[in-house]
mmCIF file of C-alpha atoms and ligand atoms in Angstrom:
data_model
loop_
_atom_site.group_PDB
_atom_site.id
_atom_site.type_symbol
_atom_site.label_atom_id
_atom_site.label_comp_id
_atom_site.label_asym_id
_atom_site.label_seq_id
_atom_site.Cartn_x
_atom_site.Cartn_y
_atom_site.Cartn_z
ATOM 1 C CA UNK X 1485 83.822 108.875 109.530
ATOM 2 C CA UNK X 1486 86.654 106.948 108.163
ATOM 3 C CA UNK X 1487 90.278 108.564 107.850
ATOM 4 C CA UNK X 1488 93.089 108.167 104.938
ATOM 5 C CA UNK X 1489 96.314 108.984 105.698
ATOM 6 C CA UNK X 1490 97.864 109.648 102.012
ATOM 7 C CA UNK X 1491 101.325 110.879 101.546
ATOM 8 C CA UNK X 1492 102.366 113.516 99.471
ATOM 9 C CA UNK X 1493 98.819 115.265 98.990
ATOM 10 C CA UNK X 1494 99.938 118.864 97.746
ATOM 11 C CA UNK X 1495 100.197 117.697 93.827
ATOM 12 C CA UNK X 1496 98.990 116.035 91.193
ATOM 13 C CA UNK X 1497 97.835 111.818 92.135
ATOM 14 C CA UNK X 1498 97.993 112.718 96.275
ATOM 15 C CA UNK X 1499 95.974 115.536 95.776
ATOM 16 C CA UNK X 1500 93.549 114.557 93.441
ATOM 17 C CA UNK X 1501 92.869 111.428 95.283
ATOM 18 C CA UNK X 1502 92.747 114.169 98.859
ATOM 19 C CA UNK X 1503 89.518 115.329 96.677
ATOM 20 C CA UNK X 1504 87.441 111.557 95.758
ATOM 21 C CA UNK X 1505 88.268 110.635 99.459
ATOM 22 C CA UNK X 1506 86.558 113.771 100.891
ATOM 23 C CA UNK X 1507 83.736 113.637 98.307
ATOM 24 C CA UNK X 1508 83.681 110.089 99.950
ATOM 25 C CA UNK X 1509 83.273 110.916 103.189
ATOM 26 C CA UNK X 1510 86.982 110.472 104.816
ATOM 27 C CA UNK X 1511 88.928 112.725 107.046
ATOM 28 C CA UNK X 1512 92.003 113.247 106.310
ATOM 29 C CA UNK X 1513 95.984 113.120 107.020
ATOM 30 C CA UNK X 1514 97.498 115.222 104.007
ATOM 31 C CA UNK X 1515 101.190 115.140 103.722
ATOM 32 C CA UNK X 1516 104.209 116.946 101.869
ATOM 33 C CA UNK X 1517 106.645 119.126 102.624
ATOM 34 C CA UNK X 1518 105.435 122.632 101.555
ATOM 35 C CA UNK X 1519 104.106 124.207 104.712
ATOM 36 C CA UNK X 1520 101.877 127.082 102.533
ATOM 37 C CA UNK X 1521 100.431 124.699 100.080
ATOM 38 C CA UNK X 1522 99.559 122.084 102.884
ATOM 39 C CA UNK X 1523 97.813 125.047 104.918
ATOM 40 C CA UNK X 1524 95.734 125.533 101.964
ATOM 41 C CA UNK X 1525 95.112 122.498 100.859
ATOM 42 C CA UNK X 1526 93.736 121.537 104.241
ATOM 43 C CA UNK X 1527 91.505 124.983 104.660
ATOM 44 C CA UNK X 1528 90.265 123.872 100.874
ATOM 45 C CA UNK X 1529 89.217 120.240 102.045
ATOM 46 C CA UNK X 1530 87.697 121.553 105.118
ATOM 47 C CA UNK X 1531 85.760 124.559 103.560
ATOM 48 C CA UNK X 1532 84.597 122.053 100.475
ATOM 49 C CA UNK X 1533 83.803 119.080 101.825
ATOM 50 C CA UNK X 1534 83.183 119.803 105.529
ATOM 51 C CA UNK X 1535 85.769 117.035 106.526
ATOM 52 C CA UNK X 1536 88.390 117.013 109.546
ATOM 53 C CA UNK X 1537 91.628 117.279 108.028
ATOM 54 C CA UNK X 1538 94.975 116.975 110.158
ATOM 55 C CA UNK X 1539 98.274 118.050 108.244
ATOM 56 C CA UNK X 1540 101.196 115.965 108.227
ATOM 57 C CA UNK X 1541 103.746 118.520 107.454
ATOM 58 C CA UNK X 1542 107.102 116.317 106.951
ATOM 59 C CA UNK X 1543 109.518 114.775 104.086
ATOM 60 C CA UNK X 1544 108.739 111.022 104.369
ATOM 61 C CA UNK X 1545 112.956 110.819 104.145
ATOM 62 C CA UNK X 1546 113.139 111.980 107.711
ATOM 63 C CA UNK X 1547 112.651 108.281 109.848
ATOM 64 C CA UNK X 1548 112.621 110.836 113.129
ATOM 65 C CA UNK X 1549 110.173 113.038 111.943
ATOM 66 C CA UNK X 1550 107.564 110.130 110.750
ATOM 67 C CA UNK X 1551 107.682 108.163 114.422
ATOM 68 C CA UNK X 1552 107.677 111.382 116.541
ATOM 69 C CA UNK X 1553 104.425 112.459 114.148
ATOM 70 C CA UNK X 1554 102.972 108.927 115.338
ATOM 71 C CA UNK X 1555 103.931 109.303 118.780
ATOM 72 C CA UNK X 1556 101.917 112.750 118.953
ATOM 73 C CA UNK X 1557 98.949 112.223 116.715
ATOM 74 C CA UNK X 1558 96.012 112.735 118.835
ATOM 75 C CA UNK X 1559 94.133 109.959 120.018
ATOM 76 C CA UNK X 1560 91.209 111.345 117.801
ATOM 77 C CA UNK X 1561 92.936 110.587 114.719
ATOM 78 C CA UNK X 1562 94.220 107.518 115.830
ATOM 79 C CA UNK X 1563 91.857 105.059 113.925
ATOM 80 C CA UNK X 1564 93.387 105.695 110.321
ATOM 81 C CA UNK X 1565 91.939 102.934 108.234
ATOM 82 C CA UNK X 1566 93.743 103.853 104.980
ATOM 83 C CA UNK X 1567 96.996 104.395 103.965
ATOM 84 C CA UNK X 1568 97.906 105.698 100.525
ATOM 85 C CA UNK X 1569 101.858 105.408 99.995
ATOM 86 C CA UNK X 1570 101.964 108.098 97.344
ATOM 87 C CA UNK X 1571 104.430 110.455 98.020
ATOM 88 C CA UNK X 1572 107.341 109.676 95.157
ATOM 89 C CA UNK X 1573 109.263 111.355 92.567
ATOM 90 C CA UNK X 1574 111.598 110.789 89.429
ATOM 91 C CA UNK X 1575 114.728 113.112 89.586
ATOM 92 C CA UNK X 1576 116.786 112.696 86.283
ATOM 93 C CA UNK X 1577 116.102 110.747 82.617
ATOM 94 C CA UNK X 1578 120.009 109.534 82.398
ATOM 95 C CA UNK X 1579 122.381 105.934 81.480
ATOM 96 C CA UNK X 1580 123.974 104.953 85.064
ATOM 97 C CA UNK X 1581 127.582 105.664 83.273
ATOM 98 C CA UNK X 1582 126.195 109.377 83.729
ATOM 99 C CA UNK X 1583 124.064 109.319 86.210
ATOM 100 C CA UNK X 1584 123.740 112.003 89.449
ATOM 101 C CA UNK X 1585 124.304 110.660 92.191
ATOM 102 C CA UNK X 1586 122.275 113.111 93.974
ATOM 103 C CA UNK X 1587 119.077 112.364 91.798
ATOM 104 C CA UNK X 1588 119.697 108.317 92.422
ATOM 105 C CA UNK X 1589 119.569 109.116 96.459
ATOM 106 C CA UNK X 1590 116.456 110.916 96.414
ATOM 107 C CA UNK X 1591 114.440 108.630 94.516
ATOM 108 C CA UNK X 1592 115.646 105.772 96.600
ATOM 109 C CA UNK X 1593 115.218 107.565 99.939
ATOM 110 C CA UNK X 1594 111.846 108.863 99.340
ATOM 111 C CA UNK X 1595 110.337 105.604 97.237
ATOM 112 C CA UNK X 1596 111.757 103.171 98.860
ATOM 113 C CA UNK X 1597 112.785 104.228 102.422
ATOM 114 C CA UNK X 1598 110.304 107.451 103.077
ATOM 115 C CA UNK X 1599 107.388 104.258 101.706
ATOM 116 C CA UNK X 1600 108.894 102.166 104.447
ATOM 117 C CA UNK X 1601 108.954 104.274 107.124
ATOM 118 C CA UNK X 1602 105.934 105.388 107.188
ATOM 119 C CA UNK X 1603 103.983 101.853 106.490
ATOM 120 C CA UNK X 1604 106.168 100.651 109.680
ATOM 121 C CA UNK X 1605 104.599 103.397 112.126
ATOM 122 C CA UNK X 1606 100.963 102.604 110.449
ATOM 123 C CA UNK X 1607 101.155 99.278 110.260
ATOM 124 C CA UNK X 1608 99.928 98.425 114.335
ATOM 125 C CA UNK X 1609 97.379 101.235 113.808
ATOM 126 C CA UNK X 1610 95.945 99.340 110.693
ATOM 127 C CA UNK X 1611 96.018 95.811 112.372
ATOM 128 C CA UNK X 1612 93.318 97.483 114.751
ATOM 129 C CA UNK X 1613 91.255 99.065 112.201
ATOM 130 C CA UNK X 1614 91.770 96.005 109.470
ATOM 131 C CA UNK X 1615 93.034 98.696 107.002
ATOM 132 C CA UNK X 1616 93.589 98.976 103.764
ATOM 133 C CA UNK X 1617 96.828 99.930 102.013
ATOM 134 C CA UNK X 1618 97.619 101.657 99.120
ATOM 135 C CA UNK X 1619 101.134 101.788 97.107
ATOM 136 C CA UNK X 1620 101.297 103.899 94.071
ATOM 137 C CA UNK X 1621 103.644 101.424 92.009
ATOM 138 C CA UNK X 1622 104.516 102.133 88.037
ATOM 139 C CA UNK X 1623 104.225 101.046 84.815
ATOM 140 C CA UNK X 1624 108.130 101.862 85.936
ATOM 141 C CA UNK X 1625 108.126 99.186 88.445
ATOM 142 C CA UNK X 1626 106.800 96.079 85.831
ATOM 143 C CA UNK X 1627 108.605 97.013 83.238
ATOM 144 C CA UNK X 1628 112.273 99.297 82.271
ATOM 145 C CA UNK X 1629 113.211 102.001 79.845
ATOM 146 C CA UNK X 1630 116.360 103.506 79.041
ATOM 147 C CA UNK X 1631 117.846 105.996 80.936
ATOM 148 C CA UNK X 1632 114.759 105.440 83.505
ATOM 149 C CA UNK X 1633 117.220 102.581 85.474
ATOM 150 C CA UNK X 1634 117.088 103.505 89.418
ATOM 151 C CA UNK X 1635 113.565 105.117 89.302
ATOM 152 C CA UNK X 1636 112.254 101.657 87.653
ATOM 153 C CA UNK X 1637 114.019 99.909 90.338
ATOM 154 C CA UNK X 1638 112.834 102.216 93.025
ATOM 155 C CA UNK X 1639 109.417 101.332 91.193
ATOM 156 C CA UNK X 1640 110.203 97.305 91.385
ATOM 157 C CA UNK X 1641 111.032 97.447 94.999
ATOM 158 C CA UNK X 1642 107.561 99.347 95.701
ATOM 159 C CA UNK X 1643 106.012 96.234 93.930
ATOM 160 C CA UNK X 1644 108.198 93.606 95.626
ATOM 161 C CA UNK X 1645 107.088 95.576 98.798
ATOM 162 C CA UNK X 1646 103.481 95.723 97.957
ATOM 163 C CA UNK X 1647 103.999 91.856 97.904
ATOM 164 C CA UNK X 1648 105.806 91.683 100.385
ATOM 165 C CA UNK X 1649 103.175 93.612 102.901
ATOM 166 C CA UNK X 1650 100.249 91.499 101.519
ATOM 167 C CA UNK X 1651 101.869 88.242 102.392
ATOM 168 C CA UNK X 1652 102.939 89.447 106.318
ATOM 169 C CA UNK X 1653 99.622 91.327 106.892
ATOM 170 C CA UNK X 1654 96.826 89.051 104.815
ATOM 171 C CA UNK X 1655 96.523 87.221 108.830
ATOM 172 C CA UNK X 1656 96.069 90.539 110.525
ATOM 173 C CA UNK X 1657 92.765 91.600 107.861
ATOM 174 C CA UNK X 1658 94.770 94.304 105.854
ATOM 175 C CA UNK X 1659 94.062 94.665 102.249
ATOM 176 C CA UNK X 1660 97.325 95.676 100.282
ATOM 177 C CA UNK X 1661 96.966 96.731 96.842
ATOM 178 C CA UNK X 1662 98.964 98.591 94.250
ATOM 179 C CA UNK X 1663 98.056 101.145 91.865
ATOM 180 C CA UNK X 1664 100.187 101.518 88.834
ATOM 181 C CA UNK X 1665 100.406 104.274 86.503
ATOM 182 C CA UNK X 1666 102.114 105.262 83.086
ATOM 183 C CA UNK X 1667 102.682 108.713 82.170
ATOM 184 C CA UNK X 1668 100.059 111.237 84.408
ATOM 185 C CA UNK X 1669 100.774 114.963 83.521
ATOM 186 C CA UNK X 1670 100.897 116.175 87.494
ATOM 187 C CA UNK X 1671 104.238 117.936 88.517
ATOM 188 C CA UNK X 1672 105.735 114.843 87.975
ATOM 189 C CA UNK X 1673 108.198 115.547 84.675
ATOM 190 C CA UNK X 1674 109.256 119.173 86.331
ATOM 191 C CA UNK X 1675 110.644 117.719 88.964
ATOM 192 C CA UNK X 1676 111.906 114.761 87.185
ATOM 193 C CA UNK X 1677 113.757 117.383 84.973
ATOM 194 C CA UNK X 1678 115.146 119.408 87.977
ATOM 195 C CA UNK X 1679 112.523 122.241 87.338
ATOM 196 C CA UNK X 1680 112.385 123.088 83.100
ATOM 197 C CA UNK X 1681 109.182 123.307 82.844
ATOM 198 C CA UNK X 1682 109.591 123.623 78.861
ATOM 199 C CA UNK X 1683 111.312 120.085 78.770
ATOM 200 C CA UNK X 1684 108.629 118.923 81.039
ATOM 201 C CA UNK X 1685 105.757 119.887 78.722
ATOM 202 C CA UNK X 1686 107.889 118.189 75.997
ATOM 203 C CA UNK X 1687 107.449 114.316 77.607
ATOM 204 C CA UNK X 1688 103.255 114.897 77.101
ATOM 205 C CA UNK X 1689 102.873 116.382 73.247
ATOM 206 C CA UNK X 1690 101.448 114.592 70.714
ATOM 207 C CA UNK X 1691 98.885 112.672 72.508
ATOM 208 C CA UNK X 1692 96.549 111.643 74.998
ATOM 209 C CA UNK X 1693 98.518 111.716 78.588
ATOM 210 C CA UNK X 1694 96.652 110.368 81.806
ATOM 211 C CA UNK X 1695 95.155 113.131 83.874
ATOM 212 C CA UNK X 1696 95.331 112.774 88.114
ATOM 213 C CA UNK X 1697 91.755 112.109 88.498
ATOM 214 C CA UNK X 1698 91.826 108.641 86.311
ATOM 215 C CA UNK X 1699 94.356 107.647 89.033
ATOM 216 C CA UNK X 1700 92.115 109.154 91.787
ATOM 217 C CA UNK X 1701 89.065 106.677 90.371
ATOM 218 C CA UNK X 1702 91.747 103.847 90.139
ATOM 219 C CA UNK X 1703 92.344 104.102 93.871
ATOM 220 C CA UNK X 1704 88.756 104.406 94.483
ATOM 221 C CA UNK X 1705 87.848 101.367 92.990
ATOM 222 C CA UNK X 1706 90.496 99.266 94.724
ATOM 223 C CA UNK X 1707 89.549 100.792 98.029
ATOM 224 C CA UNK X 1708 85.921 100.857 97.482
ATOM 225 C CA UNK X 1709 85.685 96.686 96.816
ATOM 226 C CA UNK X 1710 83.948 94.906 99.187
ATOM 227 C CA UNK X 1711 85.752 93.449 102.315
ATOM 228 C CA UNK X 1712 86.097 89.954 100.529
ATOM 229 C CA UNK X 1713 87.641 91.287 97.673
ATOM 230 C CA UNK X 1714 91.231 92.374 97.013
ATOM 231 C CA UNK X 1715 92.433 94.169 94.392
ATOM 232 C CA UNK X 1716 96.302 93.014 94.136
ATOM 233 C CA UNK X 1717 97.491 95.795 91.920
ATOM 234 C CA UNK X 1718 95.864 97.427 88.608
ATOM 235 C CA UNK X 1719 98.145 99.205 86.164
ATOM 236 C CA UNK X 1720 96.608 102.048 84.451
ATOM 237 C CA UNK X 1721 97.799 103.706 80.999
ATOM 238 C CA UNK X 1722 97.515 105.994 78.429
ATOM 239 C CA UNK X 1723 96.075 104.386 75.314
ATOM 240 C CA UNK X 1724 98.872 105.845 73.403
ATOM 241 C CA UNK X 1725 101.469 104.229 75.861
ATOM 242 C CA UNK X 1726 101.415 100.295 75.439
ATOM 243 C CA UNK X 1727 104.677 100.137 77.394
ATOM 244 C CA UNK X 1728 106.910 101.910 79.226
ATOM 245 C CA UNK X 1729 108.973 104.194 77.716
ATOM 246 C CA UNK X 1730 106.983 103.935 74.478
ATOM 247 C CA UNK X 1731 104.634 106.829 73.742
ATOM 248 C CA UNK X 1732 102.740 107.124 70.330
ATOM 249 C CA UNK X 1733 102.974 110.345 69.414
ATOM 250 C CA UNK X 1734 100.716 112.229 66.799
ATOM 251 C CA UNK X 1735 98.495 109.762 65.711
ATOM 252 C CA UNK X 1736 95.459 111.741 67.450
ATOM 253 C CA UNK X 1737 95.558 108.956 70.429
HETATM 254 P P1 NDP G 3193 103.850 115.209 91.795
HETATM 255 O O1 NDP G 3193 105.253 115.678 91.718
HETATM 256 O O2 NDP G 3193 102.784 116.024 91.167
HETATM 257 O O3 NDP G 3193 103.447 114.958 93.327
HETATM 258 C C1 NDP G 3193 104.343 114.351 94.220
HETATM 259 C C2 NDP G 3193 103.839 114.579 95.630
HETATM 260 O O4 NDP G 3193 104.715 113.906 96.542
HETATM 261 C C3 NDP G 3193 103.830 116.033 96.027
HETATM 262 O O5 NDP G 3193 102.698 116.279 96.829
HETATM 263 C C4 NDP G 3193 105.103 116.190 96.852
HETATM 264 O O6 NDP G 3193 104.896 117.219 97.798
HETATM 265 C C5 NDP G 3193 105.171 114.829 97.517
HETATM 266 N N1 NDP G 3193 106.516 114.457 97.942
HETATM 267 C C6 NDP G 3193 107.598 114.270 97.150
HETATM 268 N N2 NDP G 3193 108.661 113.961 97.912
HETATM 269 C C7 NDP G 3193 108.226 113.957 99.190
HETATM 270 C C8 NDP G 3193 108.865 113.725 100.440
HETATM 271 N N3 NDP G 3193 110.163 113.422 100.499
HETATM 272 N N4 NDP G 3193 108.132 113.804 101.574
HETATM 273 C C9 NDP G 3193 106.814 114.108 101.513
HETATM 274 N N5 NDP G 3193 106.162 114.342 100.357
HETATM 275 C C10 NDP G 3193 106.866 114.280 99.223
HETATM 276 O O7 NDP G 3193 103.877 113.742 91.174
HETATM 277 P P2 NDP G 3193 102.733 112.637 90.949
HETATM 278 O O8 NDP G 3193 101.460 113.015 91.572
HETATM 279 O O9 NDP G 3193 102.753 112.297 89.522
HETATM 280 O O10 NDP G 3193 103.406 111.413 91.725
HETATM 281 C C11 NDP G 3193 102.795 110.729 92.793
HETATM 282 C C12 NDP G 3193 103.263 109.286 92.771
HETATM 283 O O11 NDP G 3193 102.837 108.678 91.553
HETATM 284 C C13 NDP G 3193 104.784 109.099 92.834
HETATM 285 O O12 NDP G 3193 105.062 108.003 93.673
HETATM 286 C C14 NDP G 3193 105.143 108.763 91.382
HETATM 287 O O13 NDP G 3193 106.307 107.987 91.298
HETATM 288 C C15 NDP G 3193 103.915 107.991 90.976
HETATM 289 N N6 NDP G 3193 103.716 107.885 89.536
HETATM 290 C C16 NDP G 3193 103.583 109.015 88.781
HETATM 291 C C17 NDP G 3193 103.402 108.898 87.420
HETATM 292 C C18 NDP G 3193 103.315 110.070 86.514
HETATM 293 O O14 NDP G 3193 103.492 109.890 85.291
HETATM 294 N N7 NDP G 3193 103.032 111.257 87.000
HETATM 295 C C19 NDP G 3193 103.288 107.587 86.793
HETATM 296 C C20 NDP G 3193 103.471 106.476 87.691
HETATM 297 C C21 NDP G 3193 103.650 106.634 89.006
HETATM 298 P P3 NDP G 3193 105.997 118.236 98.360
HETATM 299 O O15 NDP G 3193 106.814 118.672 97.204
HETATM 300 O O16 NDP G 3193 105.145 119.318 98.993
HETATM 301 O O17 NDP G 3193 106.743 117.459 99.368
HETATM 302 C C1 8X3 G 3194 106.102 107.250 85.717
HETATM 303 C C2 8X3 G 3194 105.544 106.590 84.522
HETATM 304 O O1 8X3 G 3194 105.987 105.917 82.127
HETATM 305 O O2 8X3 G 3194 107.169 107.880 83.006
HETATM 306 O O3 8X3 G 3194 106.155 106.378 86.799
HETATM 307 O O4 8X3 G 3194 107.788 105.695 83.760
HETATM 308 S S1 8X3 G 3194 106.669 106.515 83.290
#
């Protein structure tokens, strides 16, 4: 059986592409940082789709925590052969003059630096396998908005970096690839607006969002190419959103 390792599994894009890789056939590492949702998560997978699943129960900020998880995977899990960079999060909708510093830290230490830690420790495990990875960019990261400043550039670096990988590892037989999404009703907005769920519902009225799953099949497609073919990067959006930061509301799109 193959095995994905795909970071921050216990919501919306992580967890509904955890699903299409264990209808697929894959164990699985599932990651996040809520212990009880993990737990069930990996019963679920187990019970569903008869997979092995091993739970990566750590916050991709912590460098520590990611190496000493590599250092004591067990051998049996230690032929991963995709990675999924996921795990990622907007935290505020604000001009920089205003902006919290608190919100501009997390986003940079969990897309940027959690991303990079954890492709560093999988890197020499995919050079043996020839792997495949996966970095879930955003319409964010080609284009900007207002007030969306440091998560677009978080966004940017994860495409510079998806670049940047495929260039250093093309001579080693890793695919790199990158995913790219406009708006995806997940938990996204609630935690981009520190937990009101009311003005989260707000950024998805008036038409059509993505759901999880389109970005699921997205994923599957790139990773389910043949071994000549690379898919560089494939951005995905709502009809009603031709660009970021523009949604066209109530025109039954
Ligand atoms: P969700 O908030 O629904 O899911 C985010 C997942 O990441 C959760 O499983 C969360 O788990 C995990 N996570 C967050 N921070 C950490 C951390 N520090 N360490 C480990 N896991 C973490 O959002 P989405 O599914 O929408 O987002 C997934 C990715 O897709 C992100 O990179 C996001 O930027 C990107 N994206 C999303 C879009 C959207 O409109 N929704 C559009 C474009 C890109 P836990 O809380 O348990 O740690
Ligand atoms: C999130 C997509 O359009 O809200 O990465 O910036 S968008």
């Amino acid at each position: 059986m193959p095995i994905a390792l795909i970071t921050g599994t216990t919501s919306g894009i992580g967890e509904a592409t955890a699903h299409t890789l264990a209808a697929e056939g894959y164990d699985l590492i599932v990651n996040g940082r809520r212990a009880d949702k993990l737990k069930a998560q990996a019963k679920e997978l187990v019970d569903r789709f008869g997979i092995k699943v091993h739970q990566m129960l750590l916050d991709v900020r912590d460098a520590d925590a990611v190496s000493s998880f590599f250092a004591t995977l067990p051998e049996k899990w230690h032929a991963i052969d995709v990675l999924v960079n996921n795990a990622g999060l907007a935290a505020g909708l604000q001009d920089i003059e205003n902006g919290d510093l608190d919100h501009w830290n997390r986003m940079i230490d969990t897309n940027i630096k959690g991303l990079l830690y954890v492709s560093k420790a999988m890197i020499p495990i995919l050079k043996k396998t020839k792997g495949h990875i996966v970095n879930i960019g955003s319409i964010a990261g080609k284009e900007v908005y207002p007030n969306g400043n440091v998560y677009c550039g978080t966004k940017h670096m994860v495409d510079a970096l998806n670049k940047a990988m495929r260039r250093e590892l093309a001579e080693a037989g890793i695919k790199v690839s990158s995913v790219n999404p406009g708006a995806v009703e997940t938990e996204f907005s609630i935690v981009r607006m520190d937990g009101d769920e009311h003005k989260a519902k707000h950024v998805y009225e008036g038409f059509e969002n993505l759901i999880a799953q389109d970005i699921a099949d997205a994923i599957w497609f790139v990773l389910s190419r043949p071994r000549r073919v690379n898919v560089n990067e494939i951005i995905v959006m709502p009809t009603a959103q031709p660009a970021a930061g523009v949604v066209l509301r109530n025109l039954g799109l």
